[in-house]
PDB file of C-alpha atoms and ligand atoms in Angstrom:
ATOM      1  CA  UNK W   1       0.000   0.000   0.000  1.00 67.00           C
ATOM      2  CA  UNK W   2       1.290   3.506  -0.890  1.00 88.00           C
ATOM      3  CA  UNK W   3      -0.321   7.004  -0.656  1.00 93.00           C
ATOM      4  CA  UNK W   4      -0.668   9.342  -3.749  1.00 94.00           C
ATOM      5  CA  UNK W   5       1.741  11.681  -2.985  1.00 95.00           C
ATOM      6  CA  UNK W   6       0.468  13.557  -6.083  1.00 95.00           C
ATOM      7  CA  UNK W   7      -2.548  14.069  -4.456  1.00 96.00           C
ATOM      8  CA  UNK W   8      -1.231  15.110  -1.278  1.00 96.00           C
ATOM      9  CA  UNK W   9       0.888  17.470  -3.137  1.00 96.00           C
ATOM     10  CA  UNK W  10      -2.144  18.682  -4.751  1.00 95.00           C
ATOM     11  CA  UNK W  11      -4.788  18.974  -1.902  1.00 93.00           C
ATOM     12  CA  UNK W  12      -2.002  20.558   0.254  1.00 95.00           C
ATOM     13  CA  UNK W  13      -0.989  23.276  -2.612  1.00 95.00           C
ATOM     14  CA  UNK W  14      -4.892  24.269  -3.163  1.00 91.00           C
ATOM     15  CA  UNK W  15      -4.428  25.679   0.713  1.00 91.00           C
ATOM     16  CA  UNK W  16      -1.154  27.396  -0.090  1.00 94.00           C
ATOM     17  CA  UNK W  17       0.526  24.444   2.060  1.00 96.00           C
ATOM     18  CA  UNK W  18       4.091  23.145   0.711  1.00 96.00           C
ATOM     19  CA  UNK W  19       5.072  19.275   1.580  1.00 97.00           C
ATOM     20  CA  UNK W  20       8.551  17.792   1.213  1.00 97.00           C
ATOM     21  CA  UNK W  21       9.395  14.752  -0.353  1.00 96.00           C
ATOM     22  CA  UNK W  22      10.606  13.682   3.162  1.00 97.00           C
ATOM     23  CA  UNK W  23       7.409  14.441   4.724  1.00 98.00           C
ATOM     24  CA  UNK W  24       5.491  13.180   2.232  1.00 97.00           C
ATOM     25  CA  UNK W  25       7.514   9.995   2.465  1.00 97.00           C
ATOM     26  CA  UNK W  26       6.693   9.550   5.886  1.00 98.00           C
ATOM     27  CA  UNK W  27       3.391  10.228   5.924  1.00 98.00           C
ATOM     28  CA  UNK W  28       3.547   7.286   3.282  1.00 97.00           C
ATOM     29  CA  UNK W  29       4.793   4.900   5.902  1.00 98.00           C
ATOM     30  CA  UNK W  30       2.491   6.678   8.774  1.00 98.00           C
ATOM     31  CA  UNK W  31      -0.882   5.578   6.511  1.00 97.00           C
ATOM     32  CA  UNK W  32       0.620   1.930   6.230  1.00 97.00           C
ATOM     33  CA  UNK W  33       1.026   1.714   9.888  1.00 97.00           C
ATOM     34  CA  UNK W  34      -2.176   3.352  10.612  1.00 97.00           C
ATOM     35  CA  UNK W  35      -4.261   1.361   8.204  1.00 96.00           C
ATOM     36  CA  UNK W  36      -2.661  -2.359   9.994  1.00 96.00           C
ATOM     37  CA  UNK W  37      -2.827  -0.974  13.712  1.00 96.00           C
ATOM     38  CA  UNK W  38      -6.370   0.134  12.621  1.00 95.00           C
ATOM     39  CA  UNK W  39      -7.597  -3.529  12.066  1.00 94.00           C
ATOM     40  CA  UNK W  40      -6.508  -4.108  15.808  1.00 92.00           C
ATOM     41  CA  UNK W  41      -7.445  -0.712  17.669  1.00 92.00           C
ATOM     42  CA  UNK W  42      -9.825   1.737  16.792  1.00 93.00           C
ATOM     43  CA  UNK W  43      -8.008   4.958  15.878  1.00 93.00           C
ATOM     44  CA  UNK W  44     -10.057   5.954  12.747  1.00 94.00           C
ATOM     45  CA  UNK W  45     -13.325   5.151  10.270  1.00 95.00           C
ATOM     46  CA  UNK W  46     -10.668   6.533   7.458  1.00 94.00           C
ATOM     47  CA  UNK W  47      -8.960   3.147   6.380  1.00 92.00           C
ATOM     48  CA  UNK W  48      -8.928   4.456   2.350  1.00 95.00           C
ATOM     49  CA  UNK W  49      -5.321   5.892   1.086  1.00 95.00           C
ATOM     50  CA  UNK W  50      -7.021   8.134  -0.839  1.00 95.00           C
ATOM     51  CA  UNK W  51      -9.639   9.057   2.264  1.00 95.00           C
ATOM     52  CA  UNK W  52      -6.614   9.228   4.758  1.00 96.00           C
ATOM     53  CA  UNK W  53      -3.887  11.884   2.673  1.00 96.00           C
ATOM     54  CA  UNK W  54      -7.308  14.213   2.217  1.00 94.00           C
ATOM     55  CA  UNK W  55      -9.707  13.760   5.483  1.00 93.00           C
ATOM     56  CA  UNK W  56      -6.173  13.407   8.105  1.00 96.00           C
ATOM     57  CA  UNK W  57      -3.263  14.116   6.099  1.00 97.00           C
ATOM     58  CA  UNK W  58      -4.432  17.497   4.280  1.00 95.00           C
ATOM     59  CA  UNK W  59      -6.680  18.342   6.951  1.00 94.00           C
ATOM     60  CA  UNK W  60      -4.303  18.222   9.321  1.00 97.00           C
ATOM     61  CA  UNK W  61      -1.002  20.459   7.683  1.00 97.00           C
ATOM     62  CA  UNK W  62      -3.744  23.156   6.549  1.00 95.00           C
ATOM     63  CA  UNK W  63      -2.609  24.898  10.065  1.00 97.00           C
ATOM     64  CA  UNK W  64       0.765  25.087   8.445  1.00 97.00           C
ATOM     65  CA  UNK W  65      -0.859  27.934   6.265  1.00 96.00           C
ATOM     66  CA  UNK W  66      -2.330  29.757   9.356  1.00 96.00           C
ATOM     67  CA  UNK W  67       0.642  28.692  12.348  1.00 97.00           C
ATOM     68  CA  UNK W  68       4.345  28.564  11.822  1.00 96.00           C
ATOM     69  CA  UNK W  69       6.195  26.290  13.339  1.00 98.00           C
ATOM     70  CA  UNK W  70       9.898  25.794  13.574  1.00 97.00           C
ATOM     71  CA  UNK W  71      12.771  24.387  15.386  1.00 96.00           C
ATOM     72  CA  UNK W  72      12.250  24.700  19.093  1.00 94.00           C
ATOM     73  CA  UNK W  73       8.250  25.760  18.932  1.00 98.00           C
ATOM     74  CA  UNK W  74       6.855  24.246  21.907  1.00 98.00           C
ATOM     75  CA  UNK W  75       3.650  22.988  20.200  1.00 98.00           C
ATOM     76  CA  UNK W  76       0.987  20.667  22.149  1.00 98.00           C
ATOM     77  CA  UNK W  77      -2.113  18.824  20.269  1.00 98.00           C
ATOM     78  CA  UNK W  78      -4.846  17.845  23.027  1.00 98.00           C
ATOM     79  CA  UNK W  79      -7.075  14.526  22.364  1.00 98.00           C
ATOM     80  CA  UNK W  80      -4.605  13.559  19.410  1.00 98.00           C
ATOM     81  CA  UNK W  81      -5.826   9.973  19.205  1.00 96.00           C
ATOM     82  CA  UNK W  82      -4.082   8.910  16.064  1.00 97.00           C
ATOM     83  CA  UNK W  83      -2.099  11.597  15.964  1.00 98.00           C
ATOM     84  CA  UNK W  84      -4.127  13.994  14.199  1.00 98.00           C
ATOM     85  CA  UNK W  85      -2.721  16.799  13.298  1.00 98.00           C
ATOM     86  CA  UNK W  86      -0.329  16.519  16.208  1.00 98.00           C
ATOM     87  CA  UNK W  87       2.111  13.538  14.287  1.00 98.00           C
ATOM     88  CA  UNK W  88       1.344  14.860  10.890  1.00 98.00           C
ATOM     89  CA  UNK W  89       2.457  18.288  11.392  1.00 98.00           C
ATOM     90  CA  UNK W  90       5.606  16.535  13.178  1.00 98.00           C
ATOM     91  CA  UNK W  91       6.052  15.036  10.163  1.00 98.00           C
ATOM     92  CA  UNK W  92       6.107  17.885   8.528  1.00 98.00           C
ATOM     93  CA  UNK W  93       8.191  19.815  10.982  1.00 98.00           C
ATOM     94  CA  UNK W  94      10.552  17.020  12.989  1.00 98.00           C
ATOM     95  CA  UNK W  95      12.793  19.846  14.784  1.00 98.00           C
ATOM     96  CA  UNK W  96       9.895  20.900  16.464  1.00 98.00           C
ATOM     97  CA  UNK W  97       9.485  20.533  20.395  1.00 98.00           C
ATOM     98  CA  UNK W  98       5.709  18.788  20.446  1.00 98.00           C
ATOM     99  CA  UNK W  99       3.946  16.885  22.805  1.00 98.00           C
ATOM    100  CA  UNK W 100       0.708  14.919  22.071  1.00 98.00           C
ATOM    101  CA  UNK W 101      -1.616  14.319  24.821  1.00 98.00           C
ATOM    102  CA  UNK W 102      -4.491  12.188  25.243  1.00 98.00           C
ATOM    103  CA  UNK W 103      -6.880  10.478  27.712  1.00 97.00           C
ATOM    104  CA  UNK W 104      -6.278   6.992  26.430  1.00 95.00           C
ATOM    105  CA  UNK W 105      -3.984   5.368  26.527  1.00 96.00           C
ATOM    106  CA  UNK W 106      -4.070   2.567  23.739  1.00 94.00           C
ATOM    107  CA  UNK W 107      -4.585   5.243  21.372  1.00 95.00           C
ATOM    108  CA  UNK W 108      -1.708   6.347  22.381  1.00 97.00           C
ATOM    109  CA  UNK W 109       0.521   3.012  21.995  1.00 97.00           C
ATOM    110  CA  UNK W 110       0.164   3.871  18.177  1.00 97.00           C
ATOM    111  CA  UNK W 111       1.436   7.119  18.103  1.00 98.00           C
ATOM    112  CA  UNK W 112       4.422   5.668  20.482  1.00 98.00           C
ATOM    113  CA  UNK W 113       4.825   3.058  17.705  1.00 98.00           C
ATOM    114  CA  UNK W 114       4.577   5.436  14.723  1.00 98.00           C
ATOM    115  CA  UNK W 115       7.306   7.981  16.037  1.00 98.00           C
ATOM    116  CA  UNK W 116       9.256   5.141  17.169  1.00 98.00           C
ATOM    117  CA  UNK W 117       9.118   3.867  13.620  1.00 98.00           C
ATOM    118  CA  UNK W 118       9.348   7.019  11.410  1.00 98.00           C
ATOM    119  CA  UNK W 119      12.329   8.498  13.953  1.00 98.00           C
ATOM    120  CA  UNK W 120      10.402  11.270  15.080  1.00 98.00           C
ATOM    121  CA  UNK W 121      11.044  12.633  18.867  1.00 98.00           C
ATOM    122  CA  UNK W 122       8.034  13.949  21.053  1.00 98.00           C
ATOM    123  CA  UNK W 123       6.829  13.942  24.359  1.00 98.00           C
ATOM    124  CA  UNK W 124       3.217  11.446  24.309  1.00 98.00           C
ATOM    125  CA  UNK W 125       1.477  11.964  27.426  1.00 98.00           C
ATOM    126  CA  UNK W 126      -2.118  10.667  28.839  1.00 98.00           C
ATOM    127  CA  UNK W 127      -3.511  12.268  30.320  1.00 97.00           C
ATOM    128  CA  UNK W 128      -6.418  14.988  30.313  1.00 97.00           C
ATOM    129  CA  UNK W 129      -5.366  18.375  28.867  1.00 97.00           C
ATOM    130  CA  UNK W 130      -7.180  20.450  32.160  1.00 97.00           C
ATOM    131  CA  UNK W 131      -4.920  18.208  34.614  1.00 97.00           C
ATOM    132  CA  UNK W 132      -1.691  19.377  32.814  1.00 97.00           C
ATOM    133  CA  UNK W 133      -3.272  23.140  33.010  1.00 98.00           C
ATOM    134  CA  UNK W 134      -2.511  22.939  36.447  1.00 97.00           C
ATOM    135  CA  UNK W 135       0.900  21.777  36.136  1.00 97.00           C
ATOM    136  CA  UNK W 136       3.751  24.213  36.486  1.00 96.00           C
ATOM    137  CA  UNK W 137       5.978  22.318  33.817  1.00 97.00           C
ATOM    138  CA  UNK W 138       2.815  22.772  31.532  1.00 98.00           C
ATOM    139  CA  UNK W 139       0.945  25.314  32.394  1.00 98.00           C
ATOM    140  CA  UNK W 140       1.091  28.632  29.826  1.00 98.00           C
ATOM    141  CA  UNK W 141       4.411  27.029  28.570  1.00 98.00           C
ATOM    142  CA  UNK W 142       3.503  26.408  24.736  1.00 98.00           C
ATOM    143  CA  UNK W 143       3.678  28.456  22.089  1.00 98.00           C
ATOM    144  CA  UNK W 144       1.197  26.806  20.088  1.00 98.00           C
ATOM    145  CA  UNK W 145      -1.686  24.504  21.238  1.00 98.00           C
ATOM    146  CA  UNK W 146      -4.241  22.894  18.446  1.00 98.00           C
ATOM    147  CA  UNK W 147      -7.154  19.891  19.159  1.00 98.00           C
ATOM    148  CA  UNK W 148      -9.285  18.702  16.434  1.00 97.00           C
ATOM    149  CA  UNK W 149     -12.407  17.176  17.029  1.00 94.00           C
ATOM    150  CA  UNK W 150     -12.172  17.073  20.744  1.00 95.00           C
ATOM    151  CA  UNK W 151     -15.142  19.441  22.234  1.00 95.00           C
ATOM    152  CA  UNK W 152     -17.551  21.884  21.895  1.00 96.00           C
ATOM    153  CA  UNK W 153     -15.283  25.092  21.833  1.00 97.00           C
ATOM    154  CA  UNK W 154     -15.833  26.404  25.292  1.00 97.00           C
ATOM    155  CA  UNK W 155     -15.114  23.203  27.069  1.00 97.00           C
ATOM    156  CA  UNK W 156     -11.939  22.981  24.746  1.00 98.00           C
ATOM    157  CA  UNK W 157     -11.052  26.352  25.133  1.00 98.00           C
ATOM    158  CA  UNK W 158     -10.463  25.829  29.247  1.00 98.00           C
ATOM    159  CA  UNK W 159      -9.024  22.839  28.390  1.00 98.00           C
ATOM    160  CA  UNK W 160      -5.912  24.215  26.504  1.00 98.00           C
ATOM    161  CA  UNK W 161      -5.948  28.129  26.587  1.00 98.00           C
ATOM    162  CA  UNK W 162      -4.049  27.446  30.219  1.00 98.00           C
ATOM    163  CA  UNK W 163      -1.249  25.650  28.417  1.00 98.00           C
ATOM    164  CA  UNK W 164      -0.525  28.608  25.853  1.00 98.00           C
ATOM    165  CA  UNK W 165       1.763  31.263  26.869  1.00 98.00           C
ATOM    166  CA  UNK W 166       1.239  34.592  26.771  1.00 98.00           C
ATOM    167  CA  UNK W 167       2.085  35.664  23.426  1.00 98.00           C
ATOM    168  CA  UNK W 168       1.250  32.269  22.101  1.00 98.00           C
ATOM    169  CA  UNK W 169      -1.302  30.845  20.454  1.00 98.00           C
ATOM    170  CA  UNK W 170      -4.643  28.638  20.634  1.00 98.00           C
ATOM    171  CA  UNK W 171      -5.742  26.944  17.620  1.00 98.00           C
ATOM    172  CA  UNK W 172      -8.749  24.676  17.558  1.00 98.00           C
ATOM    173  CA  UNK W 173      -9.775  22.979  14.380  1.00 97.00           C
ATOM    174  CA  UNK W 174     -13.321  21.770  14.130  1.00 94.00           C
ATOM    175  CA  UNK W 175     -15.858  20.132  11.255  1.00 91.00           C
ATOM    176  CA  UNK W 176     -19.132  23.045  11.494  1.00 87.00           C
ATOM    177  CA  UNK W 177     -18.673  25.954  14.019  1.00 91.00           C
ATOM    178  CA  UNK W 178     -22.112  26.641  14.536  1.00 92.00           C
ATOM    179  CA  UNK W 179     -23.360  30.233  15.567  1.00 93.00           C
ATOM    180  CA  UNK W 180     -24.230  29.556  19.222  1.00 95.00           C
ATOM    181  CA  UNK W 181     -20.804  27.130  19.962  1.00 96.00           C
ATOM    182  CA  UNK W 182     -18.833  29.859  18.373  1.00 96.00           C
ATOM    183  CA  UNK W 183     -20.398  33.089  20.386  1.00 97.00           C
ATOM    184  CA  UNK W 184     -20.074  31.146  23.419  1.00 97.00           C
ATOM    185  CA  UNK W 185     -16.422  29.719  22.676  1.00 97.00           C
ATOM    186  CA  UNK W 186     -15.369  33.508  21.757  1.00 98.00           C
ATOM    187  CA  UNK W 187     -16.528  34.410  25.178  1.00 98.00           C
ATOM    188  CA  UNK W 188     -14.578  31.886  26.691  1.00 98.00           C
ATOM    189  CA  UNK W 189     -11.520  32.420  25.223  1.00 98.00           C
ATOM    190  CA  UNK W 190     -11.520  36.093  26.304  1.00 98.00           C
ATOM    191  CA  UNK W 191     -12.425  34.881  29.815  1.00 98.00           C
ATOM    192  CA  UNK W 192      -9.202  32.838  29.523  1.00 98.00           C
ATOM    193  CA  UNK W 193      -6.874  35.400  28.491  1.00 98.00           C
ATOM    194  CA  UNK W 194      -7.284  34.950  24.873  1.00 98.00           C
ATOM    195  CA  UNK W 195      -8.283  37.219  21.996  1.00 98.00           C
ATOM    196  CA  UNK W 196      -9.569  35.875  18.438  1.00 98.00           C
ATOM    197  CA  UNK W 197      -7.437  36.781  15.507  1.00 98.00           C
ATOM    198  CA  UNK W 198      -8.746  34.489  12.928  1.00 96.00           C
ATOM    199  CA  UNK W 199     -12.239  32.775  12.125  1.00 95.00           C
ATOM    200  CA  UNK W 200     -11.733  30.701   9.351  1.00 95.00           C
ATOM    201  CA  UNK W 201     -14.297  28.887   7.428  1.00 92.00           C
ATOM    202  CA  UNK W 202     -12.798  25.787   4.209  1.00 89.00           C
ATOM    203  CA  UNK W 203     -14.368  23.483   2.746  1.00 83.00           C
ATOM    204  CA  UNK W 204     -11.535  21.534   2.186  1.00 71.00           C
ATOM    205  CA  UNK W 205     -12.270  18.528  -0.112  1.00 71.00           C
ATOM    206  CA  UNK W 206     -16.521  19.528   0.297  1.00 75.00           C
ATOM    207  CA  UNK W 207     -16.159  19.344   3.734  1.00 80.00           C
ATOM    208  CA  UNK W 208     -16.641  22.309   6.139  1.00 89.00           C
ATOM    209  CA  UNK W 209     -13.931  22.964   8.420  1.00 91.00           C
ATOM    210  CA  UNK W 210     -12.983  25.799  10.949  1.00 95.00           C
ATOM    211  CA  UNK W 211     -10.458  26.972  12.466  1.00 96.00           C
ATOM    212  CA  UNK W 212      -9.828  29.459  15.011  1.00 97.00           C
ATOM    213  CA  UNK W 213      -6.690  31.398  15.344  1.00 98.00           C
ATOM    214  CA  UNK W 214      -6.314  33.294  18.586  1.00 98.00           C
ATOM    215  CA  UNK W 215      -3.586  34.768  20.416  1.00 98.00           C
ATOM    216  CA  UNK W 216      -2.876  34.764  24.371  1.00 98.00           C
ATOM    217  CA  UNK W 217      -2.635  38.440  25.734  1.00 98.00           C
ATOM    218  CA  UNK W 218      -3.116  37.910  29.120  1.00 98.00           C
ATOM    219  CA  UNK W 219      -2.751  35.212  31.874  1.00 98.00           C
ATOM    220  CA  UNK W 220      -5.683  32.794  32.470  1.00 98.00           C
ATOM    221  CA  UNK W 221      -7.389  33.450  36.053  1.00 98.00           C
ATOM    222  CA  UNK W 222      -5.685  31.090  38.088  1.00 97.00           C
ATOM    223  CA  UNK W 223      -8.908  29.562  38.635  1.00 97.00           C
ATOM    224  CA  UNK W 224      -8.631  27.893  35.458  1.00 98.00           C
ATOM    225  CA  UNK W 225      -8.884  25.184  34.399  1.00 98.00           C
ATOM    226  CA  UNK W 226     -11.776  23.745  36.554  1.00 97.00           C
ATOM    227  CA  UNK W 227     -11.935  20.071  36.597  1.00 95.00           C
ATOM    228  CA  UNK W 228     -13.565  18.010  34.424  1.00 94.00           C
ATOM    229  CA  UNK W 229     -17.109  18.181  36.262  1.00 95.00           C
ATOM    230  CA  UNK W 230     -17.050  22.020  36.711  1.00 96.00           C
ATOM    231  CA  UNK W 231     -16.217  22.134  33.132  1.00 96.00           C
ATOM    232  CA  UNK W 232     -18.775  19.903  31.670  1.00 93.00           C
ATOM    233  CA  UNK W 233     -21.698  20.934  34.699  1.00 95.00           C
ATOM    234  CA  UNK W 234     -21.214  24.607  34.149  1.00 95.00           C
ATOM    235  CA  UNK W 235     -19.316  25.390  30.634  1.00 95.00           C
ATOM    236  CA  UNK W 236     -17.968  28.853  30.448  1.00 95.00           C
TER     237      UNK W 236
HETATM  238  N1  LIG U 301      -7.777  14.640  17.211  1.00 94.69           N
HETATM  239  C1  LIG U 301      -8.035  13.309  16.716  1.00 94.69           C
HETATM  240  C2  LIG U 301      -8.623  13.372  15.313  1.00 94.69           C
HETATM  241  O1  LIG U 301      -8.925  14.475  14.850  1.00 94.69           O
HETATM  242  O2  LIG U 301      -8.777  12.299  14.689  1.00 94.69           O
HETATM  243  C3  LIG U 301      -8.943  12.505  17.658  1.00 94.69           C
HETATM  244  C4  LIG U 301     -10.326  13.072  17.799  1.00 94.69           C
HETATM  245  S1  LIG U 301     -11.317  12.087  18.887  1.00 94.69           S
HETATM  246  C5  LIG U 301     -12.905  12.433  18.328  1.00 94.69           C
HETATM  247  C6  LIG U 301     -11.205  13.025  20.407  1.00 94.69           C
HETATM  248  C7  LIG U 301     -10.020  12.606  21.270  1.00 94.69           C
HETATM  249  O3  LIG U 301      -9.871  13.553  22.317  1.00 94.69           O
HETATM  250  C8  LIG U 301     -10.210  11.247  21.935  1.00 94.69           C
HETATM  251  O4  LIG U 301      -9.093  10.434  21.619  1.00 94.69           O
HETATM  252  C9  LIG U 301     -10.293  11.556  23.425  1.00 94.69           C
HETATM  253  O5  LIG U 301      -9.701  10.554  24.205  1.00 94.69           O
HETATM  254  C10 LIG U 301      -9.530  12.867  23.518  1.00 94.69           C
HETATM  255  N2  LIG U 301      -9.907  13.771  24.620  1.00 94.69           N
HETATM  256  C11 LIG U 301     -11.149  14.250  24.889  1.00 94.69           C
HETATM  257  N3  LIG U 301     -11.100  15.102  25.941  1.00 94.69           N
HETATM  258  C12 LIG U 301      -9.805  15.149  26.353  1.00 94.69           C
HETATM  259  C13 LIG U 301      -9.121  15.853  27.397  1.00 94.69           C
HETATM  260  N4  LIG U 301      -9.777  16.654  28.231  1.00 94.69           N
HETATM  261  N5  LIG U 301      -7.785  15.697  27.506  1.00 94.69           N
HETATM  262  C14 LIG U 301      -7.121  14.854  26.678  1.00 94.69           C
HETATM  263  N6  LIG U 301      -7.708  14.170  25.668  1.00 94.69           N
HETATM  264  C15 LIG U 301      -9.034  14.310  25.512  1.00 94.69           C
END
């Protein structure tokens, strides 16, 4: 089995995004891997090459066109699972210092596995996002924190705005961003310290997509993050 790398050259170019040979080469290997570990663990309903460089691969380095990272850029991805976009954008950009966090743990095992066969170096942690918040050696430490598909964007915002430093920036990526989830996740983020840049609608590939680009002015209230029941009982 092989990807198109045509076509992720292609899907990645219509959004601006550049892909090396290297990354695209690993990202070859990372959709073998993915498509056998699949058959044991559940990490995704994508199991077609062709389904996997557009719905994970492209969807996932389309924050390249909206974030830079580089050498050294403390980046986190919360609720990676399969390591989306968290070990695709590390494909993309190896030098860069990431860690990729999630709740469970066999999900998890993969990504281990993956870096551990593509050579790639990051920090895999479960664990839930709002107990690292509360961690000095986490807390407002990154300079770039993503999630895709993890929560509605109020809960997700109090989940990672405390790890972004201030100057940093929080950058959710979710399918629809309905009117009402985005008024009240705007409101949240500028309870957290946060302040919206960028409200991006795509429809990459037919799909809608969103993502959110804001930037950390201030400290979060120490008071933040709540734990889990706080945060799903009474949302911000
Ligand atoms: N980001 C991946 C993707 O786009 O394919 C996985 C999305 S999956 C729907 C959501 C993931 O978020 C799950 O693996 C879940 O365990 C994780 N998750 C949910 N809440 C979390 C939290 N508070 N901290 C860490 N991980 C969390």
């Amino acid at each position: 089995m092989t990807i198109s790398k045509e076509l992720l050259f292609r899907s990645c170019s219509q959004f601006d995004v550049t892909v090396s040979d290297e990354c695209a080469d690993r990202l070859d290997t990372y959709a073998r891997l993915l498509i056998d570990y699949n058959e044991k663990v559940n990490l995704t309903a994508i199991t077609q090459p062709d389904e996997i460089v557009r719905k994970h691969f492209t969807d996932s380095l389309l924050l390249l066109r909206y974030v830079t990272l580089h050498k050294g850029t403390r980046f986190a991805d919360i609720g990676t699972g399969g390591g989306f976009p968290g070990a695709v954008l590390l494909c993309a950009v190896p030098e860069m210092d990431a860690v990729l966090v999630d709740s469970i743990n066999k999900k998890l095992d993969f990504v281990r596995f993956l870096l551990h066969e593509l050579g790639l170096k990051a920090e895999v942690l479960t664990a839930r996002a709002e107990e690292l918040g509360r961690k000095g050696e986490y807390r407002e430490t990154f300079d770039v924190v993503t999630a895709r598909a993890v929560a509605q964007l109020n809960q997700l915002s109090e989940y990672c705005m405390p790890l972004v430093k201030v100057g940093g920036v929080f950058a959710p990526m979710k399918g629809k961003l309905e009117e009402d989830e985005q008024q009240r996740g705007f409101g949240a983020i500028a309870n957290l310290g946060g302040k919206v840049e960028k409200n991006i609608s795509l429809t990459p590939d037919g799909a809608q997509r969103h993502i959110v680009i804001a930037k950390k002015i201030s400290q979060t209230p120490t008071k933040y993050p709540r734990n889990q029941a706080q945060i799903s009982k009474k949302p911000l």
